[in-house]
Short mmCIF file of C-alpha atoms in Angstrom, two decimals:
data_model
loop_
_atom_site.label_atom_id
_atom_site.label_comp_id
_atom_site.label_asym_id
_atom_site.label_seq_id
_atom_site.Cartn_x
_atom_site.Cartn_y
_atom_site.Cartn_z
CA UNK A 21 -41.71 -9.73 -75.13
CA UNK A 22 -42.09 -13.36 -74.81
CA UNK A 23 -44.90 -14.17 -77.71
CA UNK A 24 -42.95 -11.41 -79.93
CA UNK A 25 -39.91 -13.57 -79.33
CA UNK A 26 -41.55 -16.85 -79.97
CA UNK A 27 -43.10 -15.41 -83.52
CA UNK A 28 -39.32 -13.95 -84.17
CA UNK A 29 -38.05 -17.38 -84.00
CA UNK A 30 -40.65 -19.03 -85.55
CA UNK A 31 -40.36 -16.76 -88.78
CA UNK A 32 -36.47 -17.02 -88.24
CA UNK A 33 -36.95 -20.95 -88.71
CA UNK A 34 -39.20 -20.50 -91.60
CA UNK A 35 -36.48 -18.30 -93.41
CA UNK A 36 -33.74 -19.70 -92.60
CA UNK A 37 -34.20 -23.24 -91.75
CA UNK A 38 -32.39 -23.79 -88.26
CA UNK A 39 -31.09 -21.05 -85.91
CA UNK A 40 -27.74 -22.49 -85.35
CA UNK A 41 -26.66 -19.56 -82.68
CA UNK A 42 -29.37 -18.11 -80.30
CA UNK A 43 -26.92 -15.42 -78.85
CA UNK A 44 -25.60 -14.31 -82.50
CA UNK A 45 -29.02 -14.38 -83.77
CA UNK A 46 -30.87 -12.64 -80.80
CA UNK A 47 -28.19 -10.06 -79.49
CA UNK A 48 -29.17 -8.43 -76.58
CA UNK A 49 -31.63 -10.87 -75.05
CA UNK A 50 -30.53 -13.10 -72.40
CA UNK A 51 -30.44 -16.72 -72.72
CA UNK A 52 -32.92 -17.53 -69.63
CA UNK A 53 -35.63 -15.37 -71.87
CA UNK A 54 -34.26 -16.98 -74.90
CA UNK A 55 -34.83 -20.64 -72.67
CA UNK A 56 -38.36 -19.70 -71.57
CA UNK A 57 -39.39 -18.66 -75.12
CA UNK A 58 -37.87 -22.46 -76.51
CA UNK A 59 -39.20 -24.24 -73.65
CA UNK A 60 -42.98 -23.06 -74.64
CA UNK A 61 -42.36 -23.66 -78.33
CA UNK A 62 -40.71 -27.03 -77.49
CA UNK A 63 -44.05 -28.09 -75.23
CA UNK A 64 -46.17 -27.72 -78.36
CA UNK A 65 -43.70 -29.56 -80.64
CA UNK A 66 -42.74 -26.22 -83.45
CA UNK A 67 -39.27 -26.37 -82.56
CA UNK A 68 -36.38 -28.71 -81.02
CA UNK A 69 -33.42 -27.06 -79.60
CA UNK A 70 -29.97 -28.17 -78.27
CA UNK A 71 -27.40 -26.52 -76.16
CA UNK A 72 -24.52 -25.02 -76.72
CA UNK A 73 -21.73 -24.26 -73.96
CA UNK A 74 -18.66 -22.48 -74.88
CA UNK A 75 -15.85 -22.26 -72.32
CA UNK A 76 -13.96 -18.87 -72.31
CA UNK A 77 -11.43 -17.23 -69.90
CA UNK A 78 -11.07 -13.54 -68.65
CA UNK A 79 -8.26 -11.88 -66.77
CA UNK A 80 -8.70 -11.12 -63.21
CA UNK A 81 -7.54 -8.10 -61.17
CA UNK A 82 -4.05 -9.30 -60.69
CA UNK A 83 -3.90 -10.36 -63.80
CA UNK A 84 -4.52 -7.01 -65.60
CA UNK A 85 -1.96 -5.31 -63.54
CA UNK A 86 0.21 -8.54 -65.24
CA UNK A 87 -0.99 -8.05 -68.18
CA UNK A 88 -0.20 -3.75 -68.15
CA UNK A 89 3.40 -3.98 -66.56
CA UNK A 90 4.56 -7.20 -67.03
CA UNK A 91 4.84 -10.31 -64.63
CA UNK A 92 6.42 -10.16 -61.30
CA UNK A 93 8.99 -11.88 -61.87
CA UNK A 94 9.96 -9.68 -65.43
CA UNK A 95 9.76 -6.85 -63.25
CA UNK A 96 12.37 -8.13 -60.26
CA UNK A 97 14.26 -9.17 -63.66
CA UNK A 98 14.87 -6.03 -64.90
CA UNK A 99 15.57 -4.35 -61.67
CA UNK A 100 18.49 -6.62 -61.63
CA UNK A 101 21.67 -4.75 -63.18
CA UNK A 102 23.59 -6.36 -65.39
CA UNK A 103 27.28 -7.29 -64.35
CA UNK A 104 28.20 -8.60 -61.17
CA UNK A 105 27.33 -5.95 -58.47
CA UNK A 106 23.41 -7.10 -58.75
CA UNK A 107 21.09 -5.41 -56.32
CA UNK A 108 20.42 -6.03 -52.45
CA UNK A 109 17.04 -7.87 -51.74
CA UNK A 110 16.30 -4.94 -49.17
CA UNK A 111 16.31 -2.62 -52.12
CA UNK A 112 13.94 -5.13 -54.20
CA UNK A 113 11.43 -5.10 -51.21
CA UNK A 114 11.38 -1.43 -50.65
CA UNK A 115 10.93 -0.58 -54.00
CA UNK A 116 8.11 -3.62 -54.98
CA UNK A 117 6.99 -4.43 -51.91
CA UNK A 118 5.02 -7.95 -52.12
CA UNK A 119 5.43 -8.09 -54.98
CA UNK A 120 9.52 -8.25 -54.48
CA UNK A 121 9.12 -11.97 -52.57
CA UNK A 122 7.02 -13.59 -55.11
CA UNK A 123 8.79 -12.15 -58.65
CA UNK A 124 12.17 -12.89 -56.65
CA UNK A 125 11.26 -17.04 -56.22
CA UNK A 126 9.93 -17.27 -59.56
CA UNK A 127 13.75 -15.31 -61.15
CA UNK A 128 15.04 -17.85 -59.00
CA UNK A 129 13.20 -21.19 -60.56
CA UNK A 130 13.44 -19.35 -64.09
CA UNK A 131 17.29 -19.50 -63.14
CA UNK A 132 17.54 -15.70 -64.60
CA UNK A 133 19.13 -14.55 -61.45
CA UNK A 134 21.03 -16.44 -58.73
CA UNK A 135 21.71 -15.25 -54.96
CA UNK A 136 24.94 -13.98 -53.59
CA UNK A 137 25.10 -13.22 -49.89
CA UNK A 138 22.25 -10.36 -49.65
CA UNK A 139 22.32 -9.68 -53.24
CA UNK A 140 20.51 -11.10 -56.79
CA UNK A 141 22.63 -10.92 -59.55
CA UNK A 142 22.07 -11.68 -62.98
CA UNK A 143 22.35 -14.93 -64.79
CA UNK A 144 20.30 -14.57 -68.10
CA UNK A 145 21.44 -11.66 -70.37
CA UNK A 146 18.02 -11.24 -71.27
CA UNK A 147 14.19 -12.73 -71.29
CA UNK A 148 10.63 -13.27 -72.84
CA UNK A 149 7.89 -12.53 -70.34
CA UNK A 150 5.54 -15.81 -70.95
CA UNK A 151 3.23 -14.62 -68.37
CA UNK A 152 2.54 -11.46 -70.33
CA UNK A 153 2.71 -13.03 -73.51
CA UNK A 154 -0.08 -15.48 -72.18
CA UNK A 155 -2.59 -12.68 -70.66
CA UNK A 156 -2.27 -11.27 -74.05
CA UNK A 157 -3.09 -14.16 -76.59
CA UNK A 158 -5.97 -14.44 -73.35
CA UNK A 159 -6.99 -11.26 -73.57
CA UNK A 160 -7.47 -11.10 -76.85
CA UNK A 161 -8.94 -14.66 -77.64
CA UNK A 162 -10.57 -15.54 -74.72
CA UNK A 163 -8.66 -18.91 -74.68
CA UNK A 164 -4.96 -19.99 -74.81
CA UNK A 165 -3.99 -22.74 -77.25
CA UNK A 166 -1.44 -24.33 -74.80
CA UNK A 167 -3.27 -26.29 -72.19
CA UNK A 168 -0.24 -25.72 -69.59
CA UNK A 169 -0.21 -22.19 -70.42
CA UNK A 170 -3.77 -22.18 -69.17
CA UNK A 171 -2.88 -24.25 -66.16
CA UNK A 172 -0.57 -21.65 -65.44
CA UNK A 173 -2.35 -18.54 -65.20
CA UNK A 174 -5.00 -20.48 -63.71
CA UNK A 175 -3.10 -21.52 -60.69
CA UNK A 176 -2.01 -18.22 -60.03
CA UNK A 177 -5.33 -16.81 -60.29
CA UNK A 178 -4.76 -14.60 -63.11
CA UNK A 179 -7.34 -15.45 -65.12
CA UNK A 180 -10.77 -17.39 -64.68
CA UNK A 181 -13.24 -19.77 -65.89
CA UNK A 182 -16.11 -18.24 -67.96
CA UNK A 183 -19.06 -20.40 -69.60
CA UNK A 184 -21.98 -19.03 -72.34
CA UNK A 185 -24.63 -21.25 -72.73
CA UNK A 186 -26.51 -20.61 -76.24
CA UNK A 187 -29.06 -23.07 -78.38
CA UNK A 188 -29.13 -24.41 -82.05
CA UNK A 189 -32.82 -24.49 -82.89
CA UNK A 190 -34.60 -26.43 -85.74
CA UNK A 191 -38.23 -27.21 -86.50
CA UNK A 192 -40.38 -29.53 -84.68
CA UNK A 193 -43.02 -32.16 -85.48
CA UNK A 194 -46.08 -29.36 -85.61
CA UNK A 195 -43.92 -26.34 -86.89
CA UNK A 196 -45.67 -23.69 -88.03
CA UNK A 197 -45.59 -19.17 -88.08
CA UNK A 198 -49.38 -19.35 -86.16
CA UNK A 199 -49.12 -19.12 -82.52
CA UNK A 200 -52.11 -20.61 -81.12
CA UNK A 201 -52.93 -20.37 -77.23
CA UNK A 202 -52.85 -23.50 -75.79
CA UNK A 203 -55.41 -24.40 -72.86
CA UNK A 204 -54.45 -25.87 -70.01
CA UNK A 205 -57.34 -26.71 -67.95
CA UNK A 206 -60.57 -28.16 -68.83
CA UNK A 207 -63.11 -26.32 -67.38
CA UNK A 208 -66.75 -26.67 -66.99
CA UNK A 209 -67.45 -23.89 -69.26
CA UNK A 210 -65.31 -25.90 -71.76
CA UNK A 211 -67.77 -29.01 -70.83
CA UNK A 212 -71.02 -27.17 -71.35
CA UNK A 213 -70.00 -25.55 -74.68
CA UNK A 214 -68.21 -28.21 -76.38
CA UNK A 215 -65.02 -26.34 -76.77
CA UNK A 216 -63.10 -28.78 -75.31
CA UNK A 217 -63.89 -30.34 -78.65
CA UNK A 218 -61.26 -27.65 -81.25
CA UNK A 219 -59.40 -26.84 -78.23
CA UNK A 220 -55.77 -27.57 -77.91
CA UNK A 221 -54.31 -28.65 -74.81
CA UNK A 222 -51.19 -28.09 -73.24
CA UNK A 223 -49.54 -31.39 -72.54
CA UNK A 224 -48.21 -32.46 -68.92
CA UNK A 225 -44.29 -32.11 -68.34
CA UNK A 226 -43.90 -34.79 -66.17
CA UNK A 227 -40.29 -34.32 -65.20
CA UNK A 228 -40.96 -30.67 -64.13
CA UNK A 229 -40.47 -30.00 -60.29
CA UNK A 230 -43.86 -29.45 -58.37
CA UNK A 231 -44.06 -26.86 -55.38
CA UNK A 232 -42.10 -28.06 -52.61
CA UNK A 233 -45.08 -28.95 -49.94
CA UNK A 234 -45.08 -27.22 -46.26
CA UNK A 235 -44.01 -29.69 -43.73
CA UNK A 236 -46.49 -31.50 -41.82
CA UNK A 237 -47.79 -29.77 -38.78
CA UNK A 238 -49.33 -31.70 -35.46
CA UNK A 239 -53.68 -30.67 -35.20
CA UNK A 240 -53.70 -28.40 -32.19
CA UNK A 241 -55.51 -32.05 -30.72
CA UNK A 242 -52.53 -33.84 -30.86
CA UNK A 243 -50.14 -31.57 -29.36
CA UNK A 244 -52.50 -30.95 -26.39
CA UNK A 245 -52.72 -35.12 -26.66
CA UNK A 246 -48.68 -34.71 -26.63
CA UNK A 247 -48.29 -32.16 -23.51
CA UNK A 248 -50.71 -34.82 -21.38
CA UNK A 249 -48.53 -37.62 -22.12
CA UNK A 250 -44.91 -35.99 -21.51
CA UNK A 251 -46.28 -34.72 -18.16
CA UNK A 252 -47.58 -38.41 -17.41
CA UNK A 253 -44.06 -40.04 -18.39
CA UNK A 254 -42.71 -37.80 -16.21
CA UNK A 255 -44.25 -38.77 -13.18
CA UNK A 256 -43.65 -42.37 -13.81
CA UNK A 257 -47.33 -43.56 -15.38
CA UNK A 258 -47.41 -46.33 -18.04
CA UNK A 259 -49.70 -45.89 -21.58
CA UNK A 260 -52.49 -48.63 -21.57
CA UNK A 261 -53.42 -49.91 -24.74
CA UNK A 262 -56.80 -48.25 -25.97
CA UNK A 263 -57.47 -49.55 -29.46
CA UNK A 264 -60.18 -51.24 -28.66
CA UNK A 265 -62.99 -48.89 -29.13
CA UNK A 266 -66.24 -51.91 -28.76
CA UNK A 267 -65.98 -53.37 -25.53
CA UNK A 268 -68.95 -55.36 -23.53
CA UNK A 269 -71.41 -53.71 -21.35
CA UNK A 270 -69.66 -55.96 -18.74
CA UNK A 271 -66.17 -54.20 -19.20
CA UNK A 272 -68.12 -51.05 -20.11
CA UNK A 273 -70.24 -50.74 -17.55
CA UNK A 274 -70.81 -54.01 -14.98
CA UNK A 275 -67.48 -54.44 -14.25
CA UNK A 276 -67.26 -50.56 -13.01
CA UNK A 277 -70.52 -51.45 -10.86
CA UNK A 278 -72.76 -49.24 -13.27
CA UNK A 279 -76.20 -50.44 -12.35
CA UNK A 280 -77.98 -52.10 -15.75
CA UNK A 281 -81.12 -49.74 -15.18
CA UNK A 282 -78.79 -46.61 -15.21
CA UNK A 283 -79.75 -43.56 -17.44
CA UNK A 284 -75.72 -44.08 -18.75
CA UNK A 285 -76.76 -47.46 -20.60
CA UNK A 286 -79.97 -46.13 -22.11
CA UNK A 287 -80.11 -46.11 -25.90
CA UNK A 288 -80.32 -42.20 -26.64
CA UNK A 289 -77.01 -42.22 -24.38
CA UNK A 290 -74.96 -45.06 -25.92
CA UNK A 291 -73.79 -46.64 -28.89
CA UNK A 292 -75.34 -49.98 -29.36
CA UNK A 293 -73.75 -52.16 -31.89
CA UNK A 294 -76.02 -54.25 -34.55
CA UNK A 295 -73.77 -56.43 -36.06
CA UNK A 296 -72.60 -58.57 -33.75
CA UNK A 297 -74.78 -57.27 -31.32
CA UNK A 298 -73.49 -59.47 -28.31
CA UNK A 299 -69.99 -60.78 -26.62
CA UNK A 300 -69.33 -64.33 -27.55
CA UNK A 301 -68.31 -64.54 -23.50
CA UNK A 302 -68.13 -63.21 -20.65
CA UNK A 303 -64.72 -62.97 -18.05
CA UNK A 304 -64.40 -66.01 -15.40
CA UNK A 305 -65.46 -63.82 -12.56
CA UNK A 306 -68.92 -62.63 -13.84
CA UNK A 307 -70.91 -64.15 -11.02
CA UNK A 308 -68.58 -62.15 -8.39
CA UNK A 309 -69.81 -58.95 -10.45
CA UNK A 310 -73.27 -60.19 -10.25
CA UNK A 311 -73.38 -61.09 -7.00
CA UNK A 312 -72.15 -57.28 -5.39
CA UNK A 313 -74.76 -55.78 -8.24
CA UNK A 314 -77.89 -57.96 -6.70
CA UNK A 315 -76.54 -58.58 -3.32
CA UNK A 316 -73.66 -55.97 -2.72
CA UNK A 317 -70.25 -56.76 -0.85
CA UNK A 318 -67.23 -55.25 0.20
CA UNK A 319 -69.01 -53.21 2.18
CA UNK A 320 -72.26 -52.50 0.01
CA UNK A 321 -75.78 -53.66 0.25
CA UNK A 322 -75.78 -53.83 -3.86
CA UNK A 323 -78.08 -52.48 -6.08
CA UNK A 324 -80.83 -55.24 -4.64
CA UNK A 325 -82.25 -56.07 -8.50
CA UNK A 326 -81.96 -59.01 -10.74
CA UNK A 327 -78.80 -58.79 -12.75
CA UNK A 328 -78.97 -60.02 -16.83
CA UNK A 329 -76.16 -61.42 -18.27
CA UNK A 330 -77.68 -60.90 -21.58
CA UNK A 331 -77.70 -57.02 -20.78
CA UNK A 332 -74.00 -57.29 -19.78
CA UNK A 333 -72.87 -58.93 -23.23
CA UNK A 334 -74.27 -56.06 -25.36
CA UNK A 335 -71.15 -54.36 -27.27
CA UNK A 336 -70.93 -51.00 -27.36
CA UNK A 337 -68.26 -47.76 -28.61
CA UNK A 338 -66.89 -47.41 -25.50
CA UNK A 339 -68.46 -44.19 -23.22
CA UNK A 340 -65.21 -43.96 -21.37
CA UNK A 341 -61.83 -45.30 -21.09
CA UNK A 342 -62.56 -46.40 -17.85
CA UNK A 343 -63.38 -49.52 -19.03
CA UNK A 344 -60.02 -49.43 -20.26
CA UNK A 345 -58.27 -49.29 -17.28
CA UNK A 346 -60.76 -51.78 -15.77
CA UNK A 347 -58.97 -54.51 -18.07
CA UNK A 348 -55.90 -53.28 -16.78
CA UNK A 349 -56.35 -53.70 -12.75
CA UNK A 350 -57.68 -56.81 -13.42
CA UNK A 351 -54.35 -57.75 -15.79
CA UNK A 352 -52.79 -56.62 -12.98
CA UNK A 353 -54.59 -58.32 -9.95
CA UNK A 354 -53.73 -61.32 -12.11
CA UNK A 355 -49.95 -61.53 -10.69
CA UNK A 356 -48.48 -60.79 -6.92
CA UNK A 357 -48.33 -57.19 -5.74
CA UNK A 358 -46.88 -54.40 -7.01
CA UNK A 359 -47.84 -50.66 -7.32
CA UNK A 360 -48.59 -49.34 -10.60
CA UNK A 361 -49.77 -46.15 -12.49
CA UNK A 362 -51.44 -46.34 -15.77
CA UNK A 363 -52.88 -43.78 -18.40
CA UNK A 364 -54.65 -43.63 -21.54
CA UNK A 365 -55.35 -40.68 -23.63
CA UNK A 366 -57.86 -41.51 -26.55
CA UNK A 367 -61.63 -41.40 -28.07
CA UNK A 368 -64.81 -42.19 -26.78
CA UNK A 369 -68.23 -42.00 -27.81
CA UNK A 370 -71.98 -40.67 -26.71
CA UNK A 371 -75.15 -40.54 -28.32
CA UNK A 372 -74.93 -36.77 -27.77
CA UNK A 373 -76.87 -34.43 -29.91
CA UNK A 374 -74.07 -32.80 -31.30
CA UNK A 375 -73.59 -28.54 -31.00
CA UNK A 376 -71.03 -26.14 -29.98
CA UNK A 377 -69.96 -28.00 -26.96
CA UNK A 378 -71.02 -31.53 -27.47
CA UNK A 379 -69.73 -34.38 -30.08
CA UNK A 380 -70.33 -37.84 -30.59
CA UNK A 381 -66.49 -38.62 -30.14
CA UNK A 382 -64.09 -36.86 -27.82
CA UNK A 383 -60.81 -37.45 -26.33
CA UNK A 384 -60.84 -38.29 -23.03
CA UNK A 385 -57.86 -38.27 -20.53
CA UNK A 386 -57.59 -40.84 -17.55
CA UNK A 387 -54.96 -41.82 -15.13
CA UNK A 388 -55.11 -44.78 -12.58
CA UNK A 389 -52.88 -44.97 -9.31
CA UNK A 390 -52.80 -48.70 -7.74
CA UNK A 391 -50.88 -48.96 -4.16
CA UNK A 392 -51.67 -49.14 -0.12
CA UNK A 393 -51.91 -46.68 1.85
CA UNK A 394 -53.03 -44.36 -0.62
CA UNK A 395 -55.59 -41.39 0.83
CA UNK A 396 -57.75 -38.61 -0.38
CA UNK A 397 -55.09 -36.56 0.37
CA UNK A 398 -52.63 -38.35 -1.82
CA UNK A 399 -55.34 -38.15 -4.53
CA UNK A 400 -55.32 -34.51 -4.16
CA UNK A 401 -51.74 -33.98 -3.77
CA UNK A 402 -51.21 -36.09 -7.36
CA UNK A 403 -53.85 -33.66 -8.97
CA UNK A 404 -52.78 -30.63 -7.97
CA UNK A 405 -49.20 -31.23 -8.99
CA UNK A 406 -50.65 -32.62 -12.57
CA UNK A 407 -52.59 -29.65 -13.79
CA UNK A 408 -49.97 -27.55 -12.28
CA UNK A 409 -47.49 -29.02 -14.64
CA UNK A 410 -50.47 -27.71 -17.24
CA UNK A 411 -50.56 -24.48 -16.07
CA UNK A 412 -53.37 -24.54 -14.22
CA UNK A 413 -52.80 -23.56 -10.33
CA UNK A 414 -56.25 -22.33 -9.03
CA UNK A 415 -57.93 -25.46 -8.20
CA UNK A 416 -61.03 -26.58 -6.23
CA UNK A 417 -62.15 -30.09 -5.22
CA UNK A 418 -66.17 -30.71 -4.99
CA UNK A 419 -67.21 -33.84 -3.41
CA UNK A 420 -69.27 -36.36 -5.66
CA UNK A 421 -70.64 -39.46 -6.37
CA UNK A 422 -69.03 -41.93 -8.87
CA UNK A 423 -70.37 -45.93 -8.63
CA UNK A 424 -67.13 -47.41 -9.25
CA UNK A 425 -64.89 -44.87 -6.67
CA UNK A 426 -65.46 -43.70 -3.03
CA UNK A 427 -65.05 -41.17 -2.55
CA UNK A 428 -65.08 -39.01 -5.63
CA UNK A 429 -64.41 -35.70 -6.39
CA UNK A 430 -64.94 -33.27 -9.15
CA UNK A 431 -61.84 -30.99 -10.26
CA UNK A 432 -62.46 -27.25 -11.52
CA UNK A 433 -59.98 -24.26 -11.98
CA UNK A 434 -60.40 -20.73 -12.35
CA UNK A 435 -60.27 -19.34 -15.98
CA UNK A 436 -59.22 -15.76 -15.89
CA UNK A 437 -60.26 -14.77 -19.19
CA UNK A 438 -63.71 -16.17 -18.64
CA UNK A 439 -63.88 -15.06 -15.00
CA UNK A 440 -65.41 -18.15 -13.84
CA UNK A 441 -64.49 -21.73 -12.39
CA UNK A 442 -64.75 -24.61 -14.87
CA UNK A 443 -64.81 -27.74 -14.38
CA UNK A 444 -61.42 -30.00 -15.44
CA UNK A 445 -62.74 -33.16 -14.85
CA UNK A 446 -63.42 -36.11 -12.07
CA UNK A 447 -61.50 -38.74 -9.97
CA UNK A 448 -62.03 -40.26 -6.89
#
């Protein structure tokens, strides 16, 4: 239907010149086909079009009853007898019913009738019925030549607002009878065969509306990332800053008493940086860290080996946030007491060889606790409330050994689908 219409109007305009009524020239086919056919002509510049909106009324469902026995107030009118007996109201209502209290106010304000106790009498021998008179000229025309006439019968709802939208077409720029598909992607074929070359394109409408994109929706990461936090607020922790993602061996490793020979801090299991390889500095208390790795302290006898400091300013992608939280105890040794709780969610990096359960980056999730008196127990008590608050209930705490907590303990939960206990992480 639509290329049929398209060559109809394109011989139309060759005839004729200019279509200067689409409805009267294309009777029963709606404009919005009419519009699509235009629009496509218009894009490859045969034809220019402009519209055309005529304004028309029509009578509504009151209004035809109107229209057939006359206005309300023609009809309370004529129920009036001459002379001066006139008629009771009572009798008006039971015999018109609604229709009795509206045609009697508008007798009234007409001043054809006047009240006398419980009575209307007559005061107008005789009337025109404008209301009917103006449904008619409507109903026949479509319009009313009196703008207050209009106003009228608008107000009381009798009639309504109608609008026709048509086009007056001419020729375009390229006008011609031969409809020629246009392309509207080049293609590789197009490329290969040179067609691109005799093949015309249709151009971009720039002002037409796109699809309407699906909202943005959180990676399943981030809304696990999101659950972690909100149960961490809750309990009163504080967010460290984690965008530093190269940090020292010192902060990386030293600082958490990570021994320098340690498997951890060989090459196939860390991220060494090239360029710049090394920390510019070291923190003021260096030697202290040196000192417990060589000689031990606080309790330990130390590793008992020669401690570099060259080692400890090699920069690497950070293997844990722990180093993270290191910065922050010592931030927080820094001023006088006061207990704290601190966590970081965000990525860290191995040299892992990467398959279905390893990657090179992962998230990893770490809280820190600092106040006296704190126990194991207290340490267990805190855990099992957090992954409880993640739906995990079944836990099970496995001693270990960690070189920068004593003692340590690994975490694991029962997974009911898998029918096995996995492990959920460490602490100590």
């Amino acid at each position: 239907m639509s290329e049929e219409l398209k060559l109809t109007i394109l011989k139309k305009l060759d005839s004729e010149g200019s279509i200067e009524d689409t409805t009267a020239a294309f009777k029963g086919v709606s404009e919005e086909v009419v519009l699509g056919a235009l629009k496509s002509l218009e894009s490859q510049e045969k034809v220019a079009y402009v519209t055309l909106t005529t304004e028309f009324w029509t009578i509504e469902a009151e209004g035809k009853d109107q229209l057939e026995n006359g206005s309300y107030e023609a009809r309370i009118f004529e129920a009036v007898p001459a002379g001066s007996q006139g008629i009771a109201i009572k009798d008006l209502e039971a015999k018109f019913g609604k229709v009795a209290k509206l045609g009697q106010g508008k007798c009234l304000a007409n001043k054809w009738v006047k009240k006398d106790g419980d009575s209307l009498v007559r005061i107008a021998d005789s009337i025109v019925d404008q209301v009917k008179a103006g449904l008619e000229t409507v109903h026949a025309t479509g319009t009313h030549p009196s703008k207050d006439t209009i106003k009228d019968l608008k107000r009381r709802k009798l009639i309504k607002a109608n609008k026709t939208v048509s086009y007056a077409v001419s020729k375009g720029a390229q006008f011609s009878t031969e409809l020629k598909k246009q392309a509207t992607d080049l293609t590789m074929e197009m490329m290969q065969s040179g067609a691109w070359k005799s093949a015309e394109f249709k151009k971009f409408n720039f002002k037409s509306l796109g699809v309407n994109p699906n909202g943005g929706k959180l990676h399943p990461l981030m809304k696990v990332r999101e659950e972690f936090r909100q149960v961490f607020f809750e309990t009163g922790f504080e967010e460290m800053p984690t965008n530093n993602f190269v940090e020292s061996s010192f902060w990386n490793f030293d600082a958490l008493f990570v021994p320098q020979q340690h498997a951890a801090r060989d090459l196939q299991d860390t991220f060494y940086l090239k360029d710049p390889a090394v920390a510019s500095s070291l923190p003021d208390f260096w030697e202290t860290v040196k000192d417990v790795h060589e000689k031990g302290g606080y309790g330990s006898i130390g590793y008992r080996y020669p401690w570099s400091e060259d080692e400890a300013k090699r920069l690497v992608l950070r293997t844990h946030t722990t180093a993270v939280s290191a910065h922050m105890l010592n931030k927080l040794a820094q001023g006088p007491y006061r207990p704290a709780k601190y966590f970081s969610i965000d990525r860290v990096y191995r040299n892992e060889t990467v398959d279905a359960t390893h990657l090179a980056e992962f998230h990893q999730v770490e809280g820190v606790i600092a106040d006296k008196n704190m126990s194991l127990g207290s340490l267990i008590a805190f855990l099992d409330m957090f992954f409880k608050k993640m739906g995990m209930s079944d836990l099970r705490f496995k001693p270990t050994y960690n070189p920068y907590t004593e003692p340590s303990m690994e975490i694991f939960s029962y997974h009911e689908g898998l029918g096995k206990w996995l492990e959920l992480g460490n602490s100590g």
